XYZ file of N, CA and C in Angstrom:
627
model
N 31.185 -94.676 -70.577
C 31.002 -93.218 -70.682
C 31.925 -92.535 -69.679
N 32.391 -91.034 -70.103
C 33.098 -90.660 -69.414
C 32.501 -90.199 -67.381
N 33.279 -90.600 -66.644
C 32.639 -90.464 -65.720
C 32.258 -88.604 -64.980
N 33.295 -88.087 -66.197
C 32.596 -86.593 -65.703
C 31.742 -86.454 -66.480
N 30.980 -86.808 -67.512
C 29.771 -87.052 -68.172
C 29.009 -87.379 -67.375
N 29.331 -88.769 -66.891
C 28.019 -89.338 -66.124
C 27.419 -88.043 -65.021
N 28.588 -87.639 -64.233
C 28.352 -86.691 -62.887
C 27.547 -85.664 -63.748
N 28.057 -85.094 -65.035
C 26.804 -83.730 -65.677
C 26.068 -83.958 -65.318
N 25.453 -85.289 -66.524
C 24.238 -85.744 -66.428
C 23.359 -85.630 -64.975
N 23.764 -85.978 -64.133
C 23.090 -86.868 -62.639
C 22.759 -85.428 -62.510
N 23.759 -84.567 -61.615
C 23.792 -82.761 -61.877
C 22.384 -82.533 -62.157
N 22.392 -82.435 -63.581
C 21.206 -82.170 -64.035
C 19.882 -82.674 -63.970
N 19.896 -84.306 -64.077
C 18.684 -84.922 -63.302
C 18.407 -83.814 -61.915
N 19.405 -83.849 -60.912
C 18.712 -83.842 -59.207
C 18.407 -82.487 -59.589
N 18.968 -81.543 -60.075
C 18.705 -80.069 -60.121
C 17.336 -79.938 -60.563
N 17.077 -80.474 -61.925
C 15.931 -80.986 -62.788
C 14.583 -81.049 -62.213
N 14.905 -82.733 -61.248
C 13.768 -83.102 -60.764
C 12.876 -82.027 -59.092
N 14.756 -81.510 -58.701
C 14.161 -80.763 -57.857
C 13.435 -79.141 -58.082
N 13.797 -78.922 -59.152
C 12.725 -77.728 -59.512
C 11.619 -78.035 -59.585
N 11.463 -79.054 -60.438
C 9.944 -79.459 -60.591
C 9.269 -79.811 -59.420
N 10.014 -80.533 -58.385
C 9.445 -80.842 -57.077
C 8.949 -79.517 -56.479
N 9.862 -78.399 -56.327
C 9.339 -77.101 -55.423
C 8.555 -76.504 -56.537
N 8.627 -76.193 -57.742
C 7.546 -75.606 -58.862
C 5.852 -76.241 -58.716
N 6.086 -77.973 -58.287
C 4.274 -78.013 -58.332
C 4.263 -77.566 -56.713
N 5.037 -77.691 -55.512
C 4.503 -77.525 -54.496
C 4.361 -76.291 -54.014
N 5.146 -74.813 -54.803
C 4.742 -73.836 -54.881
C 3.092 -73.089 -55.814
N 3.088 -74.183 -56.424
C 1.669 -74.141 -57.541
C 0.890 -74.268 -56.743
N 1.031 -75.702 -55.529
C -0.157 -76.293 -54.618
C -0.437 -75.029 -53.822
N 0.598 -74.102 -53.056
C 0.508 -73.124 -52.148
C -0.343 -71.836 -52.751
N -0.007 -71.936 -53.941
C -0.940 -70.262 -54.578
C -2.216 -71.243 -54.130
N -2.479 -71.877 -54.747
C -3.804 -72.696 -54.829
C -4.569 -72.501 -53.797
N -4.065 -72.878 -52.596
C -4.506 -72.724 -51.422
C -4.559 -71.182 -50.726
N -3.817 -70.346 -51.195
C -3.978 -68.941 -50.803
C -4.937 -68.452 -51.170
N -5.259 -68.831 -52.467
C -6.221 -67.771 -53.447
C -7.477 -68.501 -53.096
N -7.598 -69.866 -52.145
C -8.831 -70.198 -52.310
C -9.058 -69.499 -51.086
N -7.997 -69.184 -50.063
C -8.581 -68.771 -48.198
C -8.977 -67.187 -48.381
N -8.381 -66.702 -49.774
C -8.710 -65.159 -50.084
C -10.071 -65.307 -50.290
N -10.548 -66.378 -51.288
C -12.010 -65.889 -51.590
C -12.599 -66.471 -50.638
N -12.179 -67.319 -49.785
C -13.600 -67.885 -48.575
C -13.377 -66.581 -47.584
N -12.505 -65.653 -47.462
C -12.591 -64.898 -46.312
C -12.907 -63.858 -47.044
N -13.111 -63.087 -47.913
C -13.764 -62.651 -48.689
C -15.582 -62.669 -48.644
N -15.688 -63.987 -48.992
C -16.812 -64.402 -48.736
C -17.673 -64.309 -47.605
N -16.848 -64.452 -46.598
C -17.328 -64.351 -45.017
C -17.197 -63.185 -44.347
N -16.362 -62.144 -45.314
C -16.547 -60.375 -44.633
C -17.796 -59.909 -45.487
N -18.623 -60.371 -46.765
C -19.577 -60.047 -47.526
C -18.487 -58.983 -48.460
N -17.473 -59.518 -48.767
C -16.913 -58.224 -49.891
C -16.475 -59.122 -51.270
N -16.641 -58.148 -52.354
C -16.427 -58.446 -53.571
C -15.118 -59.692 -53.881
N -15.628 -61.045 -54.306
C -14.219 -62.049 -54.386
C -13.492 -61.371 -55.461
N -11.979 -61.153 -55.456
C -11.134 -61.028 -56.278
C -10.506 -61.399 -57.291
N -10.306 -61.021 -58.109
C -9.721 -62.024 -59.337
C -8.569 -61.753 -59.286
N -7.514 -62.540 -58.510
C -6.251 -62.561 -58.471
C -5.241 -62.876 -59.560
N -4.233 -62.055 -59.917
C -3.575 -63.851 -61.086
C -2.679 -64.505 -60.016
N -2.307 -65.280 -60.318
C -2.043 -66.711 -60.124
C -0.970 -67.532 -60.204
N 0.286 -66.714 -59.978
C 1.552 -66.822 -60.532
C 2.128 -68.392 -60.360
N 3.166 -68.824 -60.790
C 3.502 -69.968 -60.984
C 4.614 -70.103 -59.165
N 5.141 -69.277 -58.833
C 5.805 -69.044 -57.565
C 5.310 -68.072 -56.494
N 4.934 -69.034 -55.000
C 4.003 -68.090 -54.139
C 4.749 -67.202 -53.764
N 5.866 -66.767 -53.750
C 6.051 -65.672 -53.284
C 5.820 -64.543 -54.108
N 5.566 -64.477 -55.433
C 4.749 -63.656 -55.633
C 3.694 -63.176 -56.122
N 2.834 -64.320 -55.208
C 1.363 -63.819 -55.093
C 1.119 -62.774 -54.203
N -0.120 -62.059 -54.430
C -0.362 -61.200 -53.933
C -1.944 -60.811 -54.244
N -2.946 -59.932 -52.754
C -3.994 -60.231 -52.955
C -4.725 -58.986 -51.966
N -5.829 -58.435 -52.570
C -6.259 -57.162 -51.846
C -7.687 -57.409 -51.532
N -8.407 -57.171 -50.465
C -9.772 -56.849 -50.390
C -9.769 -55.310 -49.525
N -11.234 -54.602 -49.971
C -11.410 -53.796 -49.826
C -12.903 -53.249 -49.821
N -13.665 -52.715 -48.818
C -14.719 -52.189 -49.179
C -15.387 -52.074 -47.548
N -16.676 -51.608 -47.509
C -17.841 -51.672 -46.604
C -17.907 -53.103 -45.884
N -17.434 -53.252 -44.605
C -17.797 -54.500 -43.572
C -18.269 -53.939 -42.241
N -19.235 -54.215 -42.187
C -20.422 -53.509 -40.920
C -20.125 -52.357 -40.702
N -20.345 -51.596 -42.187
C -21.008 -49.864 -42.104
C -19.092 -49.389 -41.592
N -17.711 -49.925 -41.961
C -16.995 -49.295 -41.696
C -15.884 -49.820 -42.593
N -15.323 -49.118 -43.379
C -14.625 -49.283 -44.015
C -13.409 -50.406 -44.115
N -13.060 -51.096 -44.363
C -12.001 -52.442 -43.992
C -11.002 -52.604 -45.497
N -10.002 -52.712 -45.511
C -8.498 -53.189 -46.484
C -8.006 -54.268 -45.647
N -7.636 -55.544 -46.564
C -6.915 -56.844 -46.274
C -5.877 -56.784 -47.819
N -4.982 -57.256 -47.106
C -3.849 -57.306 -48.423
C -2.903 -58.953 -47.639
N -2.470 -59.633 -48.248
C -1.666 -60.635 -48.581
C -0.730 -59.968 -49.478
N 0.489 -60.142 -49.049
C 1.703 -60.086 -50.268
C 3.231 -60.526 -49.388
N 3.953 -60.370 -50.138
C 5.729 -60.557 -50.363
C 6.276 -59.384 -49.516
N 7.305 -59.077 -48.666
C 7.763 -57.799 -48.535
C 9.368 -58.537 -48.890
N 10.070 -57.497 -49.669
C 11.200 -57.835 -50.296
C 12.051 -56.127 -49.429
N 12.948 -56.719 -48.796
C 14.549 -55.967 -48.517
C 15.582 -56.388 -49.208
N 16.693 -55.719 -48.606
C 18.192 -55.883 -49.036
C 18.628 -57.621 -48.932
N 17.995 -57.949 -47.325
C 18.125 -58.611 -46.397
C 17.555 -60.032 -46.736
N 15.959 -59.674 -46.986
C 15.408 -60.699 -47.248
C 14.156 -60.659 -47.479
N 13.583 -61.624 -47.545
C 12.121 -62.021 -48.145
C 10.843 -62.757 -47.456
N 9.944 -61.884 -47.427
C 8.593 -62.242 -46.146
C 7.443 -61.889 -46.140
N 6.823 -63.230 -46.371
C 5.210 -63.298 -46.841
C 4.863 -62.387 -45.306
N 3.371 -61.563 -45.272
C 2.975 -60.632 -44.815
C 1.393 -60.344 -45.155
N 0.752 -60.688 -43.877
C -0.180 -60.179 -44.061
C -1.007 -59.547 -42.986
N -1.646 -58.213 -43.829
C -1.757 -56.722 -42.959
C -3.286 -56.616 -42.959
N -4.255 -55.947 -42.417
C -5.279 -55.274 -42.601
C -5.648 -53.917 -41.960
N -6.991 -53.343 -42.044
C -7.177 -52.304 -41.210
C -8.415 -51.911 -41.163
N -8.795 -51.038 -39.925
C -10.286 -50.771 -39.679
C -10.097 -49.382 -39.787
N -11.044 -48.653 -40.486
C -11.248 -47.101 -40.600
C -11.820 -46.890 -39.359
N -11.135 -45.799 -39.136
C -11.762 -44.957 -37.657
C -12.495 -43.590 -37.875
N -13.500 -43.418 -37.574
C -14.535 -41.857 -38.049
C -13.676 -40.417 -37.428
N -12.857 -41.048 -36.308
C -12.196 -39.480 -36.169
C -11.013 -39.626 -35.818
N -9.949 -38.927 -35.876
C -8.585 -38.712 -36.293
C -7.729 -38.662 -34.726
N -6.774 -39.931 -34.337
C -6.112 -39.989 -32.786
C -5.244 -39.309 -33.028
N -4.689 -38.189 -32.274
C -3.158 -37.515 -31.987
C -2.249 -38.673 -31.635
N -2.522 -39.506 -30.586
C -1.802 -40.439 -29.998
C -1.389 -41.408 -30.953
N -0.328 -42.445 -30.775
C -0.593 -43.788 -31.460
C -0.249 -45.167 -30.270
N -0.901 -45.756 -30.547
C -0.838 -47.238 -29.345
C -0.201 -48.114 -30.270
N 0.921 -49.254 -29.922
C 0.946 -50.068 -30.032
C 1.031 -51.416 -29.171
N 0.308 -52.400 -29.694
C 0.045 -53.268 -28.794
C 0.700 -54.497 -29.374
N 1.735 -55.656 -28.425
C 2.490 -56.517 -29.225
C 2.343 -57.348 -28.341
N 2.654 -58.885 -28.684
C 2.833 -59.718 -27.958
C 4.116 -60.261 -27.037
N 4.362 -60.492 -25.718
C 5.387 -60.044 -24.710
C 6.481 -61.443 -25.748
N 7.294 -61.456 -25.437
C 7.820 -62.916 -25.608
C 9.990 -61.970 -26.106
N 10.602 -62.554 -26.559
C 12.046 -62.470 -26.601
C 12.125 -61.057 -27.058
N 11.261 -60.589 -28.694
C 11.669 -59.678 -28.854
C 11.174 -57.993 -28.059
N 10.118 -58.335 -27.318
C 9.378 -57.378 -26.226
C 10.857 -57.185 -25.593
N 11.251 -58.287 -24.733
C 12.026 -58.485 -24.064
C 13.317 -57.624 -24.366
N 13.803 -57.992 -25.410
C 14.861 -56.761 -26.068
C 14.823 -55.347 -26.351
N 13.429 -55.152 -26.659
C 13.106 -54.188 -26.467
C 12.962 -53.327 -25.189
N 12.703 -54.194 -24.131
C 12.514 -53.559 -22.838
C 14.011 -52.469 -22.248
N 14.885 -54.140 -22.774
C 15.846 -53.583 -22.472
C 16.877 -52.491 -22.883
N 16.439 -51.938 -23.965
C 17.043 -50.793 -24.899
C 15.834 -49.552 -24.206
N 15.028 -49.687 -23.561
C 14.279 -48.347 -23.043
C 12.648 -47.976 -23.937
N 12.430 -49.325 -24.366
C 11.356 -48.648 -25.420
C 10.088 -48.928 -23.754
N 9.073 -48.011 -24.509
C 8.477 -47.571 -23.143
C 7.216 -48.912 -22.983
N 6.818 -49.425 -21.927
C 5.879 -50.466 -21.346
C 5.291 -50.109 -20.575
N 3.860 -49.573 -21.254
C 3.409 -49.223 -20.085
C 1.996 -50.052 -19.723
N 2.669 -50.059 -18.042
C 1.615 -51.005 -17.253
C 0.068 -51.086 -16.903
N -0.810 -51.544 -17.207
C -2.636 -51.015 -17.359
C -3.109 -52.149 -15.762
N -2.179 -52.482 -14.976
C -2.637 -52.551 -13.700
C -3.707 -54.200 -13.941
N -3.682 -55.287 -14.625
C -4.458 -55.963 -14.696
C -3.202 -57.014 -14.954
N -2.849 -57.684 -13.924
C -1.442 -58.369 -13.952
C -1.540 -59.457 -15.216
N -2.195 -60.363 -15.889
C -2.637 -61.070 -16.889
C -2.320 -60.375 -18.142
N -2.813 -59.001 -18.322
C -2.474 -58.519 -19.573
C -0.898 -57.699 -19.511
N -0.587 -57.254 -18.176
C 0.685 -56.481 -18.549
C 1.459 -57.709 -18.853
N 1.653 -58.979 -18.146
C 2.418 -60.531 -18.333
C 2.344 -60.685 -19.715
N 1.334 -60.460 -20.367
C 1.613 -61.161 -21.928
C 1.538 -60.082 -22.882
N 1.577 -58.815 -22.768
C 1.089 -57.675 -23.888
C 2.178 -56.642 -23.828
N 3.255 -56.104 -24.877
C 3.667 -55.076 -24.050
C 2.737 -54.231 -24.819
N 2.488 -52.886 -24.397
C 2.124 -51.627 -24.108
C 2.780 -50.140 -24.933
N 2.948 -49.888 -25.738
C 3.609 -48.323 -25.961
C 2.649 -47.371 -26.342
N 3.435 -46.262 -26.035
C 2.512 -44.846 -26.198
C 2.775 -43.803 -25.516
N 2.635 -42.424 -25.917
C 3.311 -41.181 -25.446
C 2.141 -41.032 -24.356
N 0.774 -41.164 -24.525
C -0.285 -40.803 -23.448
C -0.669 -42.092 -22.683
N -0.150 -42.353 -21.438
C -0.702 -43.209 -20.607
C -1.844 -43.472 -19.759
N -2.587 -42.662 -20.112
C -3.888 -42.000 -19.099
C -4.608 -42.591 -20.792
N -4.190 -41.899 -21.999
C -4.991 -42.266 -23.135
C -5.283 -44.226 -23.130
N -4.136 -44.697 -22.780
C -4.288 -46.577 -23.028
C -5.190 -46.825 -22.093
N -4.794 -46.442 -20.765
C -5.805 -46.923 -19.620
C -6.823 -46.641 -19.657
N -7.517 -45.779 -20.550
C -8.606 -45.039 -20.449
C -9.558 -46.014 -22.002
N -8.635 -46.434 -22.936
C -9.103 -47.077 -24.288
C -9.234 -48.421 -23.678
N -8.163 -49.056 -22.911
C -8.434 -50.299 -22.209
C -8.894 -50.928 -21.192
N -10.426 -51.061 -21.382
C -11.283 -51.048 -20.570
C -11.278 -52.681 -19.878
N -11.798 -53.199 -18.819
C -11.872 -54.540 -18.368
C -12.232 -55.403 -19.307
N -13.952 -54.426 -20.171
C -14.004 -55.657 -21.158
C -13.173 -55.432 -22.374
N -12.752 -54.442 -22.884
C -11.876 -54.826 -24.166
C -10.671 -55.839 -23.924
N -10.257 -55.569 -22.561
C -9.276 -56.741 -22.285
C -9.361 -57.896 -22.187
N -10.729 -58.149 -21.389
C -10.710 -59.847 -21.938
C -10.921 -59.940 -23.123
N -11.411 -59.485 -23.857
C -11.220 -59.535 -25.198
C -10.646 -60.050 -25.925
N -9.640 -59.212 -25.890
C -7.885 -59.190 -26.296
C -7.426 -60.855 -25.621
N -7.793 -61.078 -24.273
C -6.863 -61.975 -23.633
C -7.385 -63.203 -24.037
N -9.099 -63.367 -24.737
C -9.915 -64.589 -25.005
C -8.565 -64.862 -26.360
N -8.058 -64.352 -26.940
C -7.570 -63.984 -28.430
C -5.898 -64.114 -28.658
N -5.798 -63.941 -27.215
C -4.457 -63.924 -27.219
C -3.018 -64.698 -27.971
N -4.050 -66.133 -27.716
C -2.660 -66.952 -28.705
C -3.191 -67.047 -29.827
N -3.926 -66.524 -30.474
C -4.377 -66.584 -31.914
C -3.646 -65.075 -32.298
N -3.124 -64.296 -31.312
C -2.446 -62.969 -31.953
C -1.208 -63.495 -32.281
N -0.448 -62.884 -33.371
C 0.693 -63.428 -33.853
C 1.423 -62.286 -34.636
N 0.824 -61.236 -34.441
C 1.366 -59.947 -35.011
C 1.370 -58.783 -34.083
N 1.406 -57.506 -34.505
C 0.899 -55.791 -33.849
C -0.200 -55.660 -33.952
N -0.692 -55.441 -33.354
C -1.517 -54.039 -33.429
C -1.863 -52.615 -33.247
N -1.582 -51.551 -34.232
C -1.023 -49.961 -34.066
C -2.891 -49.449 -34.437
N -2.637 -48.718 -33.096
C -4.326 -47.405 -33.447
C -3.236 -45.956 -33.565
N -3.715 -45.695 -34.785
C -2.893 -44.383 -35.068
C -3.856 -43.994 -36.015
N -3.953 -42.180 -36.142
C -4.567 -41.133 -37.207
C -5.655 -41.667 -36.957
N -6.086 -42.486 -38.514
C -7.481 -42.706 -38.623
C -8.117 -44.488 -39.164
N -6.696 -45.434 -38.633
C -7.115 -46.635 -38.654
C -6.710 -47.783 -37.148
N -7.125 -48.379 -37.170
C -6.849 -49.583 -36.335
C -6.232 -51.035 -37.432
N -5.006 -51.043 -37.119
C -4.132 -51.628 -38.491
C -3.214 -52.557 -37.604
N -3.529 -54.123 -38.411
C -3.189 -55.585 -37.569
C -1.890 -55.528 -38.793
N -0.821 -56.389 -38.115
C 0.018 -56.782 -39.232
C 0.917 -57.979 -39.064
N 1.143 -59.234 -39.396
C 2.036 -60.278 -39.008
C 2.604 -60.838 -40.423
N 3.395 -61.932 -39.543
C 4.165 -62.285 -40.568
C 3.968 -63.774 -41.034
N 3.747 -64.051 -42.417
C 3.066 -65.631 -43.185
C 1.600 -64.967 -44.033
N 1.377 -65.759 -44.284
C 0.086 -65.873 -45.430
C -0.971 -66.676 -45.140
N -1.993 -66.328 -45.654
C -3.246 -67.475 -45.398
C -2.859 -68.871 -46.025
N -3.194 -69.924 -45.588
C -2.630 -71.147 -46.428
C -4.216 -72.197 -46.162
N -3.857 -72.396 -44.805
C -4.744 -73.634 -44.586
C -6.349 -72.889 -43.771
N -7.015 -73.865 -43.648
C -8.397 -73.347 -42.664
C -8.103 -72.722 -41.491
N -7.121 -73.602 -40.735
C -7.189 -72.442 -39.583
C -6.517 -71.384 -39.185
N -5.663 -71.118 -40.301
C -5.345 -69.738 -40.416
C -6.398 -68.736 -40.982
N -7.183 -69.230 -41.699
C -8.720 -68.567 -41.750
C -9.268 -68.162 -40.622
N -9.451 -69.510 -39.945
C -10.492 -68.738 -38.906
C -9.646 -67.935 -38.007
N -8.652 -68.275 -37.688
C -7.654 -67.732 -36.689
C -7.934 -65.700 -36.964
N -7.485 -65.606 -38.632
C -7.572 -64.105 -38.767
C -8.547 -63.378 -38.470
N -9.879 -64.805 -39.186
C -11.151 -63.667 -38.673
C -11.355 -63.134 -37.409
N -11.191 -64.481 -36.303
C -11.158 -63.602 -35.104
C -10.194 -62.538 -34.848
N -8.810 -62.237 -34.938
C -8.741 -61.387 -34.548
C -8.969 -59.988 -36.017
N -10.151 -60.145 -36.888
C -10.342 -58.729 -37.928
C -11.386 -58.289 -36.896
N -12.411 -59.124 -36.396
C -13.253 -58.942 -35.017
C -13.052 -58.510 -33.996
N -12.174 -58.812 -33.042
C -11.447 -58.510 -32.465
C -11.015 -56.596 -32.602
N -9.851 -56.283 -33.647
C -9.506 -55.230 -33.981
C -10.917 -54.331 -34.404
N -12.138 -54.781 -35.128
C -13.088 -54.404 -34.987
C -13.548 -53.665 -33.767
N -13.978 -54.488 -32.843
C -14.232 -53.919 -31.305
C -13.136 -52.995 -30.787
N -11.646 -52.644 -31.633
C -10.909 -52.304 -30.770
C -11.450 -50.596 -31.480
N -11.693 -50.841 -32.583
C -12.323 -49.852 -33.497
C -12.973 -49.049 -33.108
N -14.321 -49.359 -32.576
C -15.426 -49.625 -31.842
C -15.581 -48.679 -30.613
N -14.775 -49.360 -29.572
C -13.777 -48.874 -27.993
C -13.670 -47.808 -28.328
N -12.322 -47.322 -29.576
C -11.649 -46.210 -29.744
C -12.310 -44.479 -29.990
N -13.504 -45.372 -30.727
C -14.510 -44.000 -30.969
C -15.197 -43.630 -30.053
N -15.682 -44.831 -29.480
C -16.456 -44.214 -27.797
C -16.141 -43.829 -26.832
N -14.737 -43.539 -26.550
C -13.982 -42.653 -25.745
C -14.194 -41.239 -25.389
């Protein structure tokens, strides 16, 4: 046989077999998303979802929504698609009963804090050397953070700390977590719940001010 025949052929085998290889192991991944949607679902007491089920996880996608201890709560799983590129994402948020002028954001310190520092974005310091070391800080009212971040909300925060892996922004009228990946395995389960708990209490804090 001709040997640029043979090379088609082969071509097409590895191309072949390797779709099918990433097609079931993208099948295995919905699988596992849609099952950590309905166990965490299950464990906020809100309605399980009937997702579909696409054949490629990136675009799955998945919403809860409703009443979790007398305060309103949204969880979403999905895709965020740019020019640039492509990134599983997953966001939630706690309703707040009355409306902040201010907005806080709270991030974890590490390279990109760091870059940030250095372009002038503002850090501001809450005097508890443990949390300014690992948290940066922004916000137009500095008297407002020190005053929301109390000793105990901070240990809080600091019991939680390496399980944070995203933002956290209190603005208008939610307390809204957001990072980057998808639910997959168990302990990215439990990992989120603590910090929806977590942002809960930060909920909590914010109104009793």
């Amino acid at each position: 046989m001709d040997p640029f025949i043979i090379a088609i052929i082969f071509s097409i085998i590895v191309v072949g077999g390797t779709y099918i290889f990433v097609l079931r192991m993208s099948k295995s991944t919905v699988k596992k998303m849609d099952q950590r949607i309905k166990e965490l679902a299950v464990a906020l007491e809100l309605p399980v979802p009937e997702t579909p089920k696409p054949l490629i996880s990136a675009f799955y996608s998945a919403e809860l929504a409703g009443k979790v201890k007398e305060r309103d709560f949204y969880f979403t799983n999905f895709t965020r698609y740019d020019q640039k590129s492509t990134s599983y994402t997953t966001e939630f948020s706690w309703a707040l009963n009355n409306k902040l002028n201010n907005r806080v954001v709270l991030s974890k310190e590490g390279i990109a804090a760091t870059f940030q520092k250095q372009f002038g974005i503002q850090d501001i310091q809450i005097g508890n050397k443990e949390f300014d070391e690992k948290f940066l800080i922004r916000c137009d009212d500095e008297n407002f953070v020190k005053k929301l971040l109390s000793e105990d909300l901070m240990k809080e925060i600091l019991k939680r700390e390496r399980m944070i892996h995203g933002t956290i922004v209190i603005h208008h009228q939610e307390v809204h977590y957001e990072e980057a990946g998808v639910l997959v395995n168990e302990n990215d389960l439990q990992r989120i719940l603590r910090i929806i708990e977590l942002c809960r209490q930060i909920a909590v804090e914010t109104e009793n001010m």
